[in-house]
PDB file of C-alpha atoms in Angstrom:
ATOM      1  CA  MET A   1       0.001  -0.011   0.002  1.00 61.00           C
ATOM      2  CA  LEU A   2       2.879   2.339   0.764  1.00 57.00           C
ATOM      3  CA  VAL A   3       4.462   1.720  -2.650  1.00 57.00           C
ATOM      4  CA  VAL A   4       1.132   2.152  -4.486  1.00 58.00           C
ATOM      5  CA  SER A   5       0.305   5.381  -2.649  1.00 63.00           C
ATOM      6  CA  THR A   6       3.781   6.770  -3.241  1.00 60.00           C
ATOM      7  CA  SER A   7       3.619   5.921  -6.961  1.00 60.00           C
ATOM      8  CA  LEU A   8       0.297   7.671  -7.338  1.00 63.00           C
ATOM      9  CA  MET A   9       1.530  10.722  -5.494  1.00 66.00           C
ATOM     10  CA  LEU A  10       4.714  10.933  -7.579  1.00 61.00           C
ATOM     11  CA  GLY A  11       2.734  10.543 -10.796  1.00 62.00           C
ATOM     12  CA  ILE A  12       0.496  13.464  -9.883  1.00 66.00           C
ATOM     13  CA  MET A  13       3.480  15.591  -8.828  1.00 64.00           C
ATOM     14  CA  ALA A  14       5.314  14.809 -12.077  1.00 60.00           C
ATOM     15  CA  ALA A  15       2.286  15.766 -14.190  1.00 62.00           C
ATOM     16  CA  ILE A  16       1.861  19.173 -12.537  1.00 65.00           C
ATOM     17  CA  PRO A  17       5.139  20.720 -13.840  1.00 63.00           C
ATOM     18  CA  PHE A  18       4.417  19.421 -17.360  1.00 60.00           C
ATOM     19  CA  PHE A  19       1.022  21.134 -17.583  1.00 62.00           C
ATOM     20  CA  MET A  20       2.396  24.275 -15.912  1.00 65.00           C
ATOM     21  CA  ALA A  21       5.250  24.441 -18.467  1.00 62.00           C
ATOM     22  CA  LYS A  22       2.812  23.904 -21.331  1.00 60.00           C
ATOM     23  CA  ALA A  23       0.507  26.693 -20.124  1.00 63.00           C
ATOM     24  CA  SER A  24       3.479  29.017 -19.619  1.00 65.00           C
ATOM     25  CA  ALA A  25       4.808  28.260 -23.120  1.00 60.00           C
ATOM     26  CA  GLU A  26       1.432  29.045 -24.689  1.00 61.00           C
ATOM     27  CA  THR A  27       1.262  32.355 -22.804  1.00 68.00           C
ATOM     28  CA  GLU A  28       4.788  33.263 -23.895  1.00 65.00           C
ATOM     29  CA  LEU A  29       4.011  32.378 -27.518  1.00 57.00           C
ATOM     30  CA  LEU A  30       1.079  34.759 -27.538  1.00 61.00           C
ATOM     31  CA  ALA A  31       3.158  37.497 -25.910  1.00 65.00           C
ATOM     32  CA  LYS A  32       5.969  36.913 -28.427  1.00 60.00           C
ATOM     33  CA  ALA A  33       3.547  37.177 -31.336  1.00 59.00           C
ATOM     34  CA  GLU A  34       2.310  40.515 -30.047  1.00 66.00           C
ATOM     35  CA  ARG A  35       5.872  41.792 -29.462  1.00 65.00           C
ATOM     36  CA  ASP A  36       7.000  40.664 -32.901  1.00 59.00           C
ATOM     37  CA  LEU A  37       4.045  42.373 -34.535  1.00 66.00           C
ATOM     38  CA  LYS A  38       4.928  45.658 -32.862  1.00 71.00           C
ATOM     39  CA  GLU A  39       8.626  45.194 -33.713  1.00 69.00           C
ATOM     40  CA  SER A  40       7.790  44.415 -37.335  1.00 77.00           C
ATOM     41  CA  LYS A  41       5.867  47.690 -37.652  1.00 83.00           C
ATOM     42  CA  ARG A  42       8.713  49.614 -36.009  1.00 81.00           C
ATOM     43  CA  ILE A  43      11.351  47.989 -38.228  1.00 84.00           C
ATOM     44  CA  ALA A  44       9.290  48.730 -41.353  1.00 87.00           C
ATOM     45  CA  ALA A  45       9.117  52.394 -40.307  1.00 87.00           C
ATOM     46  CA  VAL A  46      12.901  52.525 -39.707  1.00 88.00           C
ATOM     47  CA  LYS A  47      13.673  50.937 -43.069  1.00 90.00           C
ATOM     48  CA  THR A  48      11.257  53.254 -44.848  1.00 92.00           C
ATOM     49  CA  GLU A  49      12.857  56.327 -43.278  1.00 92.00           C
ATOM     50  CA  VAL A  50      16.394  55.200 -44.171  1.00 93.00           C
ATOM     51  CA  GLU A  51      15.371  54.310 -47.725  1.00 94.00           C
ATOM     52  CA  ASN A  52      13.696  57.706 -48.140  1.00 95.00           C
ATOM     53  CA  VAL A  53      16.788  59.555 -46.920  1.00 94.00           C
ATOM     54  CA  VAL A  54      18.988  57.705 -49.427  1.00 95.00           C
ATOM     55  CA  SER A  55      16.532  58.184 -52.280  1.00 95.00           C
ATOM     56  CA  ASP A  56      16.221  61.897 -51.544  1.00 95.00           C
ATOM     57  CA  VAL A  57      20.012  62.330 -51.636  1.00 95.00           C
ATOM     58  CA  ILE A  58      20.561  60.519 -54.952  1.00 95.00           C
ATOM     59  CA  PRO A  59      19.510  63.527 -57.108  1.00 95.00           C
ATOM     60  CA  LYS A  60      21.913  65.797 -55.138  1.00 94.00           C
ATOM     61  CA  VAL A  61      24.780  63.410 -55.854  1.00 94.00           C
ATOM     62  CA  VAL A  62      23.963  63.401 -59.568  1.00 94.00           C
ATOM     63  CA  GLN A  63      23.790  67.191 -59.614  1.00 93.00           C
ATOM     64  CA  ARG A  64      27.228  67.437 -58.011  1.00 93.00           C
ATOM     65  CA  ILE A  65      28.801  64.607 -60.011  1.00 92.00           C
ATOM     66  CA  ASP A  66      31.357  67.077 -61.400  1.00 91.00           C
ATOM     67  CA  PHE A  67      32.232  68.398 -57.925  1.00 93.00           C
ATOM     68  CA  PRO A  68      33.368  65.337 -55.927  1.00 92.00           C
ATOM     69  CA  ASP A  69      34.766  67.463 -53.103  1.00 91.00           C
ATOM     70  CA  ARG A  70      31.159  68.335 -52.142  1.00 93.00           C
ATOM     71  CA  PHE A  71      30.252  64.723 -51.420  1.00 95.00           C
ATOM     72  CA  TYR A  72      31.630  64.969 -47.876  1.00 95.00           C
ATOM     73  CA  SER A  73      28.991  67.511 -46.910  1.00 95.00           C
ATOM     74  CA  ILE A  74      26.259  65.303 -48.460  1.00 95.00           C
ATOM     75  CA  VAL A  75      27.125  62.158 -46.463  1.00 95.00           C
ATOM     76  CA  THR A  76      27.619  64.256 -43.316  1.00 94.00           C
ATOM     77  CA  GLN A  77      24.106  65.659 -43.705  1.00 93.00           C
ATOM     78  CA  MET A  78      22.748  62.127 -44.083  1.00 94.00           C
ATOM     79  CA  VAL A  79      24.211  61.077 -40.724  1.00 91.00           C
ATOM     80  CA  ASN A  80      22.826  64.228 -39.154  1.00 88.00           C
ATOM     81  CA  LYS A  81      19.393  63.913 -40.731  1.00 85.00           C
ATOM     82  CA  SER A  82      18.352  60.471 -39.461  1.00 86.00           C
ATOM     83  CA  PRO A  83      18.886  59.158 -35.913  1.00 85.00           C
ATOM     84  CA  TYR A  84      19.015  55.642 -37.385  1.00 88.00           C
ATOM     85  CA  ILE A  85      21.951  56.283 -39.733  1.00 91.00           C
ATOM     86  CA  VAL A  86      25.349  56.004 -38.048  1.00 89.00           C
ATOM     87  CA  GLY A  87      27.395  56.074 -41.229  1.00 91.00           C
ATOM     88  CA  ALA A  88      26.914  57.076 -44.878  1.00 94.00           C
ATOM     89  CA  GLY A  89      29.079  57.043 -47.958  1.00 95.00           C
ATOM     90  CA  ILE A  90      29.331  57.324 -51.722  1.00 96.00           C
ATOM     91  CA  ALA A  91      31.496  54.766 -53.502  1.00 96.00           C
ATOM     92  CA  PHE A  92      32.322  55.087 -57.204  1.00 96.00           C
ATOM     93  CA  LEU A  93      33.560  52.639 -59.823  1.00 95.00           C
ATOM     94  CA  PRO A  94      37.337  52.314 -60.228  1.00 93.00           C
ATOM     95  CA  ASP A  95      38.903  55.067 -62.333  1.00 90.00           C
ATOM     96  CA  TYR A  96      35.734  57.162 -62.251  1.00 92.00           C
ATOM     97  CA  TYR A  97      37.767  59.825 -60.454  1.00 91.00           C
ATOM     98  CA  ALA A  98      41.199  58.664 -61.566  1.00 83.00           C
ATOM     99  CA  ASN A  99      43.021  61.547 -59.913  1.00 85.00           C
ATOM    100  CA  LEU A 100      41.286  61.163 -56.545  1.00 85.00           C
ATOM    101  CA  GLY A 101      41.331  58.585 -53.829  1.00 76.00           C
ATOM    102  CA  LYS A 102      43.642  55.644 -53.281  1.00 77.00           C
ATOM    103  CA  GLU A 103      44.464  53.221 -56.102  1.00 80.00           C
ATOM    104  CA  LYS A 104      41.919  55.019 -58.298  1.00 85.00           C
ATOM    105  CA  LEU A 105      39.065  54.279 -55.835  1.00 93.00           C
ATOM    106  CA  TYR A 106      37.050  57.202 -54.517  1.00 94.00           C
ATOM    107  CA  ALA A 107      34.562  56.751 -51.655  1.00 94.00           C
ATOM    108  CA  PRO A 108      33.896  59.638 -49.244  1.00 95.00           C
ATOM    109  CA  TYR A 109      32.489  58.349 -45.957  1.00 94.00           C
ATOM    110  CA  ALA A 110      31.037  60.034 -42.838  1.00 93.00           C
ATOM    111  CA  TYR A 111      30.363  58.282 -39.537  1.00 90.00           C
ATOM    112  CA  ASP A 112      29.384  59.008 -35.971  1.00 85.00           C
ATOM    113  CA  GLU A 113      32.176  58.294 -33.470  1.00 79.00           C
ATOM    114  CA  GLN A 114      29.592  57.647 -30.741  1.00 71.00           C
ATOM    115  CA  PRO A 115      27.101  55.276 -32.382  1.00 65.00           C
ATOM    116  CA  SER A 116      26.186  53.678 -29.055  1.00 59.00           C
ATOM    117  CA  VAL A 117      24.438  56.917 -28.075  1.00 49.00           C
ATOM    118  CA  ARG A 118      22.171  56.558 -31.095  1.00 50.00           C
ATOM    119  CA  VAL A 119      21.642  52.846 -30.581  1.00 48.00           C
ATOM    120  CA  LYS A 120      20.376  53.365 -27.048  1.00 44.00           C
ATOM    121  CA  LYS A 121      18.150  56.275 -28.127  1.00 48.00           C
ATOM    122  CA  GLN A 122      19.724  58.425 -25.397  1.00 48.00           C
ATOM    123  CA  LYS A 123      21.243  61.097 -27.564  1.00 47.00           C
ATOM    124  CA  THR A 124      21.986  64.173 -25.464  1.00 50.00           C
ATOM    125  CA  GLU A 125      24.272  66.055 -27.835  1.00 55.00           C
ATOM    126  CA  GLU A 126      25.142  66.393 -31.513  1.00 61.00           C
ATOM    127  CA  PRO A 127      26.844  63.348 -33.051  1.00 63.00           C
ATOM    128  CA  MET A 128      30.618  63.449 -33.338  1.00 78.00           C
ATOM    129  CA  ILE A 129      30.833  63.018 -37.088  1.00 84.00           C
ATOM    130  CA  ARG A 130      34.113  62.274 -38.831  1.00 87.00           C
ATOM    131  CA  THR A 131      34.769  62.051 -42.567  1.00 89.00           C
ATOM    132  CA  ARG A 132      37.376  60.150 -44.513  1.00 90.00           C
ATOM    133  CA  LEU A 133      37.964  58.111 -47.654  1.00 91.00           C
ATOM    134  CA  LEU A 134      37.462  54.358 -47.502  1.00 89.00           C
ATOM    135  CA  ASP A 135      40.956  52.887 -47.642  1.00 86.00           C
ATOM    136  CA  PHE A 136      40.158  49.357 -48.794  1.00 88.00           C
ATOM    137  CA  ASP A 137      39.027  47.697 -52.002  1.00 91.00           C
ATOM    138  CA  TYR A 138      35.280  47.971 -51.604  1.00 92.00           C
ATOM    139  CA  THR A 139      34.603  46.716 -55.136  1.00 93.00           C
ATOM    140  CA  THR A 140      34.733  43.110 -53.865  1.00 91.00           C
ATOM    141  CA  ARG A 141      32.181  43.702 -51.088  1.00 91.00           C
ATOM    142  CA  GLU A 142      28.581  42.566 -51.456  1.00 91.00           C
ATOM    143  CA  TRP A 143      27.167  46.017 -50.662  1.00 93.00           C
ATOM    144  CA  PHE A 144      28.999  47.469 -53.670  1.00 95.00           C
ATOM    145  CA  ARG A 145      29.172  44.605 -56.186  1.00 94.00           C
ATOM    146  CA  THR A 146      25.541  43.426 -56.079  1.00 94.00           C
ATOM    147  CA  PRO A 147      23.784  46.843 -56.524  1.00 95.00           C
ATOM    148  CA  VAL A 148      26.211  47.756 -59.341  1.00 95.00           C
ATOM    149  CA  GLU A 149      25.863  44.424 -61.200  1.00 94.00           C
ATOM    150  CA  LYS A 150      22.104  44.017 -60.704  1.00 94.00           C
ATOM    151  CA  GLU A 151      21.327  47.735 -60.713  1.00 93.00           C
ATOM    152  CA  LYS A 152      18.909  47.489 -57.823  1.00 94.00           C
ATOM    153  CA  ASN A 153      18.659  48.468 -54.150  1.00 95.00           C
ATOM    154  CA  LEU A 154      19.964  46.167 -51.444  1.00 94.00           C
ATOM    155  CA  TRP A 155      19.754  45.586 -47.711  1.00 93.00           C
ATOM    156  CA  THR A 156      22.875  43.659 -46.661  1.00 90.00           C
ATOM    157  CA  GLN A 157      23.182  40.856 -44.147  1.00 87.00           C
ATOM    158  CA  PRO A 158      24.467  41.829 -40.664  1.00 86.00           C
ATOM    159  CA  TYR A 159      28.231  42.419 -40.383  1.00 83.00           C
ATOM    160  CA  VAL A 160      30.754  44.112 -38.140  1.00 78.00           C
ATOM    161  CA  ASP A 161      31.718  47.506 -39.566  1.00 72.00           C
ATOM    162  CA  GLN A 162      35.492  47.873 -39.864  1.00 64.00           C
ATOM    163  CA  GLY A 163      35.299  51.312 -41.400  1.00 57.00           C
ATOM    164  CA  GLY A 164      34.614  53.565 -38.425  1.00 56.00           C
ATOM    165  CA  THR A 165      31.704  52.646 -36.124  1.00 57.00           C
ATOM    166  CA  LYS A 166      33.000  49.140 -35.160  1.00 66.00           C
ATOM    167  CA  ILE A 167      29.479  47.879 -34.414  1.00 76.00           C
ATOM    168  CA  ILE A 168      27.192  45.216 -35.897  1.00 82.00           C
ATOM    169  CA  MET A 169      25.054  46.781 -38.571  1.00 85.00           C
ATOM    170  CA  CYS A 170      23.113  46.404 -41.803  1.00 90.00           C
ATOM    171  CA  THR A 171      23.564  48.671 -44.804  1.00 93.00           C
ATOM    172  CA  PHE A 172      21.021  49.993 -47.308  1.00 95.00           C
ATOM    173  CA  VAL A 173      22.526  50.630 -50.754  1.00 97.00           C
ATOM    174  CA  GLU A 174      21.115  52.317 -53.853  1.00 96.00           C
ATOM    175  CA  PRO A 175      22.889  52.526 -57.226  1.00 97.00           C
ATOM    176  CA  ILE A 176      23.931  55.960 -58.562  1.00 96.00           C
ATOM    177  CA  ARG A 177      23.299  56.623 -62.239  1.00 94.00           C
ATOM    178  CA  ASP A 178      24.906  59.495 -64.076  1.00 90.00           C
ATOM    179  CA  ARG A 179      23.047  61.771 -66.429  1.00 88.00           C
ATOM    180  CA  THR A 180      23.255  59.135 -69.188  1.00 89.00           C
ATOM    181  CA  GLY A 181      21.606  56.502 -67.001  1.00 90.00           C
ATOM    182  CA  HIS A 182      24.731  54.361 -66.438  1.00 93.00           C
ATOM    183  CA  VAL A 183      25.516  53.061 -62.965  1.00 95.00           C
ATOM    184  CA  VAL A 184      28.681  54.766 -61.773  1.00 95.00           C
ATOM    185  CA  GLY A 185      28.612  53.915 -58.061  1.00 96.00           C
ATOM    186  CA  VAL A 186      26.456  53.494 -55.000  1.00 97.00           C
ATOM    187  CA  LEU A 187      25.103  55.564 -52.135  1.00 97.00           C
ATOM    188  CA  PHE A 188      24.826  53.695 -48.836  1.00 96.00           C
ATOM    189  CA  ALA A 189      23.630  54.201 -45.277  1.00 95.00           C
ATOM    190  CA  ASP A 190      24.708  52.120 -42.242  1.00 92.00           C
ATOM    191  CA  VAL A 191      22.058  51.234 -39.655  1.00 90.00           C
ATOM    192  CA  PRO A 192      22.740  49.505 -36.297  1.00 86.00           C
ATOM    193  CA  MET A 193      21.355  46.003 -36.005  1.00 81.00           C
ATOM    194  CA  GLU A 194      19.212  47.042 -33.019  1.00 72.00           C
ATOM    195  CA  ASP A 195      17.135  49.178 -35.373  1.00 64.00           C
ATOM    196  CA  VAL A 196      16.591  46.527 -38.042  1.00 68.00           C
ATOM    197  CA  SER A 197      16.177  43.278 -36.066  1.00 60.00           C
ATOM    198  CA  ILE A 198      13.480  41.765 -33.876  1.00 51.00           C
ATOM    199  CA  LEU A 199      15.005  41.340 -30.440  1.00 43.00           C
ATOM    200  CA  SER A 200      12.587  38.799 -29.002  1.00 33.00           C
ATOM    201  CA  MET A 201      12.898  35.579 -27.034  1.00 36.00           C
ATOM    202  CA  ASP A 202      13.645  32.318 -28.812  1.00 41.00           C
ATOM    203  CA  MET A 203      10.426  30.523 -27.962  1.00 40.00           C
ATOM    204  CA  ASP A 204      11.578  27.295 -29.570  1.00 42.00           C
ATOM    205  CA  GLY A 205      14.538  27.347 -27.239  1.00 46.00           C
ATOM    206  CA  LEU A 206      12.282  28.266 -24.338  1.00 47.00           C
ATOM    207  CA  ILE A 207       9.945  25.353 -25.038  1.00 48.00           C
ATOM    208  CA  GLU A 208      12.891  23.022 -25.419  1.00 53.00           C
ATOM    209  CA  ARG A 209      14.308  24.192 -22.125  1.00 57.00           C
ATOM    210  CA  GLY A 210      10.879  23.775 -20.512  1.00 55.00           C
ATOM    211  CA  GLY A 211      10.706  20.223 -21.878  1.00 58.00           C
ATOM    212  CA  ARG A 212      14.163  19.453 -20.505  1.00 63.00           C
ATOM    213  CA  ILE A 213      13.149  20.821 -17.113  1.00 62.00           C
ATOM    214  CA  SER A 214      10.000  18.653 -17.115  1.00 61.00           C
ATOM    215  CA  VAL A 215      12.060  15.583 -17.989  1.00 64.00           C
ATOM    216  CA  MET A 216      14.535  16.400 -15.209  1.00 70.00           C
ATOM    217  CA  VAL A 217      11.680  16.833 -12.718  1.00 65.00           C
ATOM    218  CA  MET A 218      10.187  13.489 -13.748  1.00 69.00           C
ATOM    219  CA  LEU A 219      13.604  11.815 -13.443  1.00 73.00           C
ATOM    220  CA  VAL A 220      13.963  13.283  -9.951  1.00 72.00           C
ATOM    221  CA  PHE A 221      10.530  11.930  -8.992  1.00 68.00           C
ATOM    222  CA  LEU A 222      11.448   8.548 -10.511  1.00 72.00           C
ATOM    223  CA  GLY A 223      14.647   8.537  -8.475  1.00 75.00           C
ATOM    224  CA  LEU A 224      12.627   9.343  -5.321  1.00 72.00           C
ATOM    225  CA  PHE A 225      10.247   6.537  -6.166  1.00 71.00           C
ATOM    226  CA  CYS A 226      13.148   4.087  -6.507  1.00 77.00           C
ATOM    227  CA  VAL A 227      14.571   5.237  -3.167  1.00 78.00           C
ATOM    228  CA  ILE A 228      11.194   4.846  -1.457  1.00 77.00           C
ATOM    229  CA  LEU A 229      10.722   1.422  -3.041  1.00 73.00           C
ATOM    230  CA  TRP A 230      14.161   0.358  -1.848  1.00 79.00           C
ATOM    231  CA  LEU A 231      13.449   1.639   1.667  1.00 78.00           C
ATOM    232  CA  SER A 232      10.116  -0.213   1.605  1.00 76.00           C
ATOM    233  CA  LEU A 233      11.826  -3.458   0.678  1.00 76.00           C
ATOM    234  CA  ARG A 234      14.403  -2.944   3.410  1.00 77.00           C
ATOM    235  CA  ALA A 235      11.631  -2.260   5.899  1.00 74.00           C
ATOM    236  CA  SER A 236       9.818  -5.411   4.738  1.00 73.00           C
ATOM    237  CA  GLN A 237      12.978  -7.448   5.215  1.00 72.00           C
ATOM    238  CA  ARG A 238      13.527  -6.030   8.688  1.00 73.00           C
ATOM    239  CA  TYR A 239       9.885  -6.708   9.597  1.00 68.00           C
ATOM    240  CA  ARG A 240      10.250 -10.268   8.373  1.00 67.00           C
ATOM    241  CA  LYS A 241      13.441 -10.716  10.340  1.00 66.00           C
ATOM    242  CA  ASP A 242      12.232  -8.985  13.476  1.00 65.00           C
ATOM    243  CA  THR A 243       8.618 -10.200  13.494  1.00 67.00           C
ATOM    244  CA  TYR A 244       7.852 -12.961  11.038  1.00 64.00           C
ATOM    245  CA  ASP A 245      11.005 -14.975  11.537  1.00 66.00           C
ATOM    246  CA  SER A 246      10.777 -14.689  15.330  1.00 70.00           C
ATOM    247  CA  GLU A 247       7.155 -15.838  15.194  1.00 73.00           C
ATOM    248  CA  ILE A 248       8.180 -18.818  13.078  1.00 76.00           C
ATOM    249  CA  GLN A 249      10.959 -19.652  15.513  1.00 77.00           C
ATOM    250  CA  LYS A 250       8.584 -19.376  18.429  1.00 77.00           C
ATOM    251  CA  LEU A 251       6.057 -21.584  16.667  1.00 78.00           C
ATOM    252  CA  LYS A 252       8.764 -24.121  15.929  1.00 79.00           C
ATOM    253  CA  SER A 253       9.740 -24.118  19.610  1.00 81.00           C
ATOM    254  CA  GLU A 254       6.158 -24.694  20.673  1.00 81.00           C
ATOM    255  CA  ILE A 255       5.819 -27.530  18.159  1.00 83.00           C
ATOM    256  CA  GLU A 256       8.980 -29.162  19.553  1.00 83.00           C
ATOM    257  CA  HIS A 257       7.607 -28.731  23.061  1.00 81.00           C
ATOM    258  CA  LEU A 258       4.325 -30.331  22.053  1.00 81.00           C
ATOM    259  CA  LYS A 259       6.220 -33.166  20.425  1.00 81.00           C
ATOM    260  CA  THR A 260       8.132 -33.703  23.634  1.00 84.00           C
ATOM    261  CA  ILE A 261       4.929 -33.757  25.666  1.00 84.00           C
ATOM    262  CA  ASN A 262       3.362 -36.068  23.161  1.00 80.00           C
ATOM    263  CA  ARG A 263       6.325 -38.467  23.425  1.00 81.00           C
ATOM    264  CA  LYS A 264       6.094 -38.399  27.205  1.00 80.00           C
ATOM    265  CA  LEU A 265       2.349 -39.116  27.087  1.00 80.00           C
ATOM    266  CA  MET A 266       2.901 -41.957  24.659  1.00 82.00           C
ATOM    267  CA  GLN A 267       5.619 -43.382  26.912  1.00 81.00           C
ATOM    268  CA  ARG A 268       3.377 -43.047  29.944  1.00 80.00           C
ATOM    269  CA  ASN A 269       0.518 -44.771  28.170  1.00 75.00           C
ATOM    270  CA  LEU A 270       2.887 -47.464  27.093  1.00 79.00           C
ATOM    271  CA  ASP A 271       4.106 -47.971  30.677  1.00 75.00           C
ATOM    272  CA  LEU A 272       0.528 -48.060  32.007  1.00 76.00           C
ATOM    273  CA  SER A 273      -0.376 -50.583  29.357  1.00 75.00           C
ATOM    274  CA  LYS A 274       2.549 -52.810  30.371  1.00 73.00           C
ATOM    275  CA  LYS A 275       1.617 -52.596  34.041  1.00 74.00           C
ATOM    276  CA  GLU A 276      -1.980 -53.430  33.301  1.00 72.00           C
ATOM    277  CA  SER A 277      -0.917 -56.421  31.215  1.00 72.00           C
ATOM    278  CA  ALA A 278       1.420 -57.702  33.962  1.00 69.00           C
ATOM    279  CA  SER A 279      -1.261 -57.325  36.609  1.00 69.00           C
ATOM    280  CA  HIS A 280      -3.744 -59.173  34.518  1.00 65.00           C
ATOM    281  CA  PHE A 281      -1.217 -62.030  33.952  1.00 62.00           C
ATOM    282  CA  LEU A 282      -0.483 -62.421  37.659  1.00 60.00           C
ATOM    283  CA  GLY A 283      -4.109 -62.346  38.545  1.00 57.00           C
TER     284      GLY A 283
END
C-alpha cells in the first residue's frame, strides 16, 4: 500500500510541472507574437525612413557629379538627418575619379564616433561626425558589387563595420546613375542591428528548455520513487526478520515442546499398558 500510494503521489506531482510548463509556453508564444508584430511595424518604419533619406540624396549626388569634393557635406548631412543612420558614404567605380582617392578608388564616408548613443536612443548632444575616404578595395564587397551588377537596391546581411563605427550593422545601398543613365557607383547608409532586427525571445529554445526541465523533474521523482521502493523493501525485510522470523521460531519451539509432551504421554501410556498387562497375567 505504501508503494502504491507513493507511486500515485509521484505521478500526480510529475504531471503538474508538465502542464504548468505547457501553459506558460502558450502564454509566452502569444506574448511573443504581439511583441514581434509591434517590432515588425517599427522595423518597417525605420527601413522606410532610411530608404527615403537615401533616395532623396541621390539627385543631389547626380547634380554634383562634377564636384566630388562636395560629397563629404552630403554624407555628413545624411548622418545628421536620421537618428538611425550612423554612417553614410558614396562609392564610385574604379577610375571614375582617376586623380582622386587611393588606387583610383574614390569613396567619401562620414560616420558618428559615438554610435552607441544613437543605438540606445539616449542622444543628449550632436553626433561626433568624422569624414574620410574608405581605404580598402570595396569593389569586392557585397554592398557594392551586387547593386552595381544588378542595378537594384539592397539591404545587406548583418556584419561588423570595420570602417569607423566598429558595431554590428546592416547597410542599405542604392545605385547611382549618371546623367546618361549608367551606374557609376552606390550611395549607402549604415544602420545599427538594433534598429533593423526583432530582439525577441527564442520561444523554440524556451519550449525546449521547458521540456528538459520537465524531464529532469520526472527523473527526480522517478529517483525518489526508486529510493522509497528500496526503503520499503528494506523495511519489509527487517519486519520479516524482526517479527515474522521470530514468530516462526517461536512456533517451531512450541511444536517441539508439544512433540516432547506427546512423546512423554505416549511413553506413559505405554508404561501403563505394560503394568496393566502384567497385573492381569499375575491375577
